[in-house]
Amino acid sequence: MRFFSDNAAAACPEAMAALAEANRLDTAYDGDRWSARLDSAFSELFETEAAALWVSTGTAANALALAALCPPFGAVICHRHAHIQTDECGAPEFYTGGAKLLVVEGEGAKLTPDAVAAVHDGVRKDVHQAQPAVLSITNATEYGLVYTPDETAALGDLCRARSLGLHLDGARFANAVASLGCAPADLTWKAGVDALSFGFTKNGALSAEALILFRPELRDATLNRRKRAGHLLSKGRYLAAQILAMLEGGVWLRNARAANAAAASIAAAAGARLVLPVEANEVFLQVTSDEAERLRAQGFDFYDWGPGEARLVTAWDSGPAHVEALAAAIRAL
Amino acid sequence: MRFFSDNAAAACPEAMAALAEANRLDTAYDGDRWSARLDSAFSELFETEAAALWVSTGTAANALALAALCPPFGAVICHRHAHIQTDECGAPEFYTGGAKLLVVEGEGAKLTPDAVAAVHDGVRKDVHQAQPAVLSITNATEYGLVYTPDETAALGDLCRARSLGLHLDGARFANAVASLGCAPADLTWKAGVDALSFGFTKNGALSAEALILFRPELRDATLNRRKRAGHLLSKGRYLAAQILAMLEGGVWLRNARAANAAAASIAAAAGARLVLPVEANEVFLQVTSDEAERLRAQGFDFYDWGPGEARLVTAWDSGPAHVEALAAAIRAL
Amino acid sequence: MRFFSDNAAAACPEAMAALAEANRLDTAYDGDRWSARLDSAFSELFETEAAALWVSTGTAANALALAALCPPFGAVICHRHAHIQTDECGAPEFYTGGAKLLVVEGEGAKLTPDAVAAVHDGVRKDVHQAQPAVLSITNATEYGLVYTPDETAALGDLCRARSLGLHLDGARFANAVASLGCAPADLTWKAGVDALSFGFTKNGALSAEALILFRPELRDATLNRRKRAGHLLSKGRYLAAQILAMLEGGVWLRNARAANAAAASIAAAAGARLVLPVEANEVFLQVTSDEAERLRAQGFDFYDWGPGEARLVTAWDSGPAHVEALAAAIRAL
Amino acid sequence: MRFFSDNAAAACPEAMAALAEANRLDTAYDGDRWSARLDSAFSELFETEAAALWVSTGTAANALALAALCPPFGAVICHRHAHIQTDECGAPEFYTGGAKLLVVEGEGAKLTPDAVAAVHDGVRKDVHQAQPAVLSITNATEYGLVYTPDETAALGDLCRARSLGLHLDGARFANAVASLGCAPADLTWKAGVDALSFGFTKNGALSAEALILFRPELRDATLNRRKRAGHLLSKGRYLAAQILAMLEGGVWLRNARAANAAAASIAAAAGARLVLPVEANEVFLQVTSDEAERLRAQGFDFYDWGPGEARLVTAWDSGPAHVEALAAAIRAL
């Protein structure tokens, strides 16, 4: 019963079926029938013209987005615990050609306009300091919190006022949308987002992410950068087909709702043990090392998150039986 | 009836079955049971200790290999028509941090020690010129020729004598081995190869390549570079499982032999029209534009390769009926 | 009696006097009174609005110019013997973030529109190949030939037609202007040049070059890149003062004319031994190794330039006595 | 009466005389008689074998040192206010190929082993996080504090225990040595320093710094990187000659002592207004904006350093009259 991470979950039936469907000769790279439909599928979903590129990892999507928005001599503002800062081994620096990440503090890996403004405005406007060019936020955050459309728009306003691009790391974007029940547009371009890393892998795809560019002029250079980074798969149709299959019929939302619901069940059981509100599919618990031991002894697997804390992540396929068993075990601690 | 490229072929049954088998929760990244077996599986195949890393494209494998062997201020010697020079949008430059590619001429994209030595020795030994650090060859070449073990070893000797690393782009390594009937070791480390991009995608995998490092000390940095490049898939087990499935029972060789045999049938029909000997799975034909038109009118798809030339590529799944039809159509020109 | 290179010549009296004049406290970096006058001084010289940045080497000027005009995934077209290709240890690749140099052939390191167009148009317009973004030419060339305004404009037209930027490596720009007797504008922006590396070091400065940007929108990013590359000297006033001192009163032209005249004297003596016409301050001679030996025995120092050839370079301070002695020695061979 | 920064001071007589002495033809780049003596001059000064390379800025020296010690996928640990983090526009990221800077807190821009260890040990040992490869400290610090030999050695011990390289930004190394009265060796290789950016510019040179490598195996790659970065001046002899002139007769120490003494005089006047102890040539004062105004009205120029603070920097040529006038003016506030 693994609650270690959603990034190792199985692929959902629709994704697997899409692989089988795409398993016939078609044009290489992104010239196939599935890839050709990505732009329109996402433009429809987001109710605006958007360019959509598949890649096989969220790190690639994030790094390509940042490279599109930040010059080598610029800076990216992000949370101290942002995935791009802590878990990508310098991919943003690599893809941008050496931009600097400026970190901001904030509860639950969530940023406020004031905190961002303070870091931004603390940079002297001269050639000696790397000038901020982009703000990157994560929704849902690395700690399972969710930015509302209004919160996102407030950051978007700050970005416009300071000529910053706005990148949204949406490795768990589906969970955020499912949690809020809002339109995808409300959390993105309508709130000022320029580029979105739209995660499908954690949400039931095999290894497929969509980089959504809401500024079409960013498209061409990004296509070149994707190729140059070795991320233009010759059989890209398998990625495109999965993504389309998960968009159609709202599979992506169905999966995210399932993961969120599982987390909510665990959160209800956890009560006062919760370190942070559970707004998506991650649960941070206060547990002693002895308690953690007892949970593990019952077959539950999870991440030790600093002293006295555990991280439990649910996925689209966290079985109700496992979830209930975990909830019961937590109550019984 | 497409003979455009092997890079868009379907995935073979064993690869697809492996995906299904791997479609259950396991450890993320390369911590799963399949990824954990890669080193030993390739070490056995190559009869030496080797490190094996999966990546999803040949461009990534090539660029990682070159970054492991060449400093940013160094140079890579390769053929003028090497894939790394002509078809990777500068991936080697990107991954190495700006190394320079020095191109060498040679019939059929094949290099001779003399030609390599001439370019190498023409570089002044000072800080003003980027110093060659690695030789990269392709086997089978971009024009379907094959280096024998002896030819490879002659280049390997040259590399050792001049302190160059030796990289082998093996996007069609399987076709070369199948064509020669030799041991994989004979074409690689025994001949002085330090790093091999071992292609599975063109040979029947979905999107999976193996980067084989015959110098174990290159492993750690390469693991970091892979992550940093966004090529550490969180569900890497699907890549590892495919690769293992194609290694077991010699599927990789079976597939390559089928592709080679198809090319041989077409070559036999082409006779004097052949631009180059057909040693693997690529056929270069002299055809007038009128003849090309007639072939296309019969439903054959292929690449125009310069004026008066056509490139036809066979794959593991080039159906005998299609191949025979093509052979007949060529004879009837 | 050294005719090895102009790049090791002494600094001219005006440059040395400028150092003394600037040797008092002023604002750091480029905030001083001399640096502040560079833009207007060069705008006046070139009869158009231009941005002028000092740097301490031609390699830095070239690499900054290319970085301003070429994205990391782009390509720079240049001559096979261009200094940026053969003598900068990959500085263009470093500063651009990994752009590729595409080399063109041409007599005397000089390019023709046809040769450039052939290389340019041979690049497929897709993401697999690094797309040319800039043409870089050298005037006077590395072999001492000069592009006329018309020849430059023909290349400028080609660049506009193909959306290429045009960079001029003018390490010996002064010699070209002096040789042609034209206006600096005629060899630069009027002919389509976007950025000029205007050399002063070879022409009598201590270590000072000016990067001239004829497209003001390139200025800001280049200022950042200069700082980031460690080329924003805190005491930049010493560079600016030298450059201004050489602009005033036409010292730069006086020096270049002296060097050209010295080369012309040697060329007259060389007669049929000349490998190439002498149009600036470089002389390429056919000499046997025995003859070279005899010249050296008489105290003349120069560069062996391939078998049977010698390169002799004159400078602003090649003394008439030395020049006449060399001319006599060549006649006496 | 400027106390703004030492980086804009005039060049001292010995440096200017060296320029005149070097103003005759010699071999280009670093082949001249002065450059050839650098290694031995610094080896003697440091009482160990060292490689010494001139560059024209401290940023270049720092960035080259870090590139020599840190791979692109690594991390540099430094103080939050280190010059490499705050004032080089990303030069370390550029030269290393995208390494990440991890910042540590500490009073007066000074680091303790505990603080460094906490940041270092907080990095997970996996491929997801950029692994620390080098520690960079500044002596004297950006706030004018000095590391003693023992303090440096404690950091050096930490570095050895954790396999980190140790870089010393010595833009004001002379001031530190002068302040401590110790041997240069005690603050460098004997304390575990691998590479030193030895500043001469702030201490009376025109624009000359020495990069000292105490690990000879770092030399060759660094020579290539210097060229590639455009920092191999063709007339490098003017840099070498200045540096040698300042080494000979202890000019570098004389100059630094003068600057330190001037700062000490100001500090004595400042008394309780001092924000930090004055250990080198920088004075940080508490002053109200009204007081700052009054000082400026008397002709004193300095840097506002955050609210209620002023930074005053002395140089080798801060005239006693100016210094006494300033001291008096501070006392009179």
PDB file of C-alpha atoms in Angstrom, chain C residues 10-25 34 204-208 233 235-246, chain D residues 9-12 15-23 205-207 238-239 242:
ATOM      1  CA  ALA C  10      53.444  48.608 -28.754  1.00  0.00           C
ATOM      2  CA  ALA C  11      50.772  51.110 -27.835  1.00  0.00           C
ATOM      3  CA  CYS C  12      50.933  54.415 -29.703  1.00  0.00           C
ATOM      4  CA  PRO C  13      51.797  57.654 -27.889  1.00  0.00           C
ATOM      5  CA  GLU C  14      48.233  58.927 -27.945  1.00  0.00           C
ATOM      6  CA  ALA C  15      46.990  55.754 -26.263  1.00  0.00           C
ATOM      7  CA  MET C  16      49.682  55.988 -23.602  1.00  0.00           C
ATOM      8  CA  ALA C  17      48.924  59.633 -23.001  1.00  0.00           C
ATOM      9  CA  ALA C  18      45.271  58.781 -22.603  1.00  0.00           C
ATOM     10  CA  LEU C  19      46.119  56.317 -19.857  1.00  0.00           C
ATOM     11  CA  ALA C  20      47.912  59.013 -17.960  1.00  0.00           C
ATOM     12  CA  GLU C  21      45.058  61.428 -18.454  1.00  0.00           C
ATOM     13  CA  ALA C  22      42.533  58.881 -17.195  1.00  0.00           C
ATOM     14  CA  ASN C  23      44.661  58.056 -14.179  1.00  0.00           C
ATOM     15  CA  ARG C  24      42.586  59.871 -11.628  1.00  0.00           C
ATOM     16  CA  LEU C  25      39.551  58.925  -9.675  1.00  0.00           C
ATOM     17  CA  TRP C  34      35.238  58.972 -21.097  1.00  0.00           C
ATOM     18  CA  GLY C 204      47.982  50.918 -31.459  1.00  0.00           C
ATOM     19  CA  ALA C 205      45.848  50.652 -28.356  1.00  0.00           C
ATOM     20  CA  LEU C 206      46.973  48.840 -25.257  1.00  0.00           C
ATOM     21  CA  SER C 207      44.080  46.405 -25.021  1.00  0.00           C
ATOM     22  CA  ALA C 208      40.927  48.076 -26.194  1.00  0.00           C
ATOM     23  CA  LEU C 233      36.188  46.481 -16.150  1.00  0.00           C
ATOM     24  CA  LYS C 235      38.351  50.959 -14.393  1.00  0.00           C
ATOM     25  CA  GLY C 236      36.903  50.981 -17.867  1.00  0.00           C
ATOM     26  CA  ARG C 237      37.822  54.616 -18.233  1.00  0.00           C
ATOM     27  CA  TYR C 238      41.304  53.569 -19.295  1.00  0.00           C
ATOM     28  CA  LEU C 239      39.838  51.735 -22.269  1.00  0.00           C
ATOM     29  CA  ALA C 240      37.440  54.507 -23.187  1.00  0.00           C
ATOM     30  CA  ALA C 241      40.114  57.154 -22.940  1.00  0.00           C
ATOM     31  CA  GLN C 242      42.418  55.261 -25.278  1.00  0.00           C
ATOM     32  CA  ILE C 243      39.707  54.737 -27.830  1.00  0.00           C
ATOM     33  CA  LEU C 244      38.641  58.363 -27.761  1.00  0.00           C
ATOM     34  CA  ALA C 245      42.227  59.475 -28.088  1.00  0.00           C
ATOM     35  CA  MET C 246      42.620  57.336 -31.168  1.00  0.00           C
TER      36      MET C 246
ATOM     37  CA  ALA D   9      40.897  54.445  -7.620  1.00  0.00           C
ATOM     38  CA  ALA D  10      43.773  55.640  -9.735  1.00  0.00           C
ATOM     39  CA  ALA D  11      46.619  53.320 -10.649  1.00  0.00           C
ATOM     40  CA  CYS D  12      49.686  53.602  -8.460  1.00  0.00           C
ATOM     41  CA  ALA D  15      51.762  50.162 -12.086  1.00  0.00           C
ATOM     42  CA  MET D  16      51.930  53.108 -14.460  1.00  0.00           C
ATOM     43  CA  ALA D  17      55.676  52.758 -14.758  1.00  0.00           C
ATOM     44  CA  ALA D  18      55.254  49.102 -15.567  1.00  0.00           C
ATOM     45  CA  LEU D  19      52.971  49.986 -18.455  1.00  0.00           C
ATOM     46  CA  ALA D  20      55.627  52.206 -19.900  1.00  0.00           C
ATOM     47  CA  GLU D  21      58.257  49.554 -19.429  1.00  0.00           C
ATOM     48  CA  ALA D  22      56.117  46.956 -21.164  1.00  0.00           C
ATOM     49  CA  ASN D  23      55.351  49.275 -24.041  1.00  0.00           C
ATOM     50  CA  ALA D 205      46.622  48.343 -10.617  1.00  0.00           C
ATOM     51  CA  LEU D 206      44.993  49.592 -13.756  1.00  0.00           C
ATOM     52  CA  SER D 207      42.898  46.512 -14.496  1.00  0.00           C
ATOM     53  CA  TYR D 238      50.791  45.018 -19.717  1.00  0.00           C
ATOM     54  CA  LEU D 239      48.871  43.076 -17.094  1.00  0.00           C
ATOM     55  CA  GLN D 242      51.824  45.688 -13.510  1.00  0.00           C
TER      56      GLN D 242
END
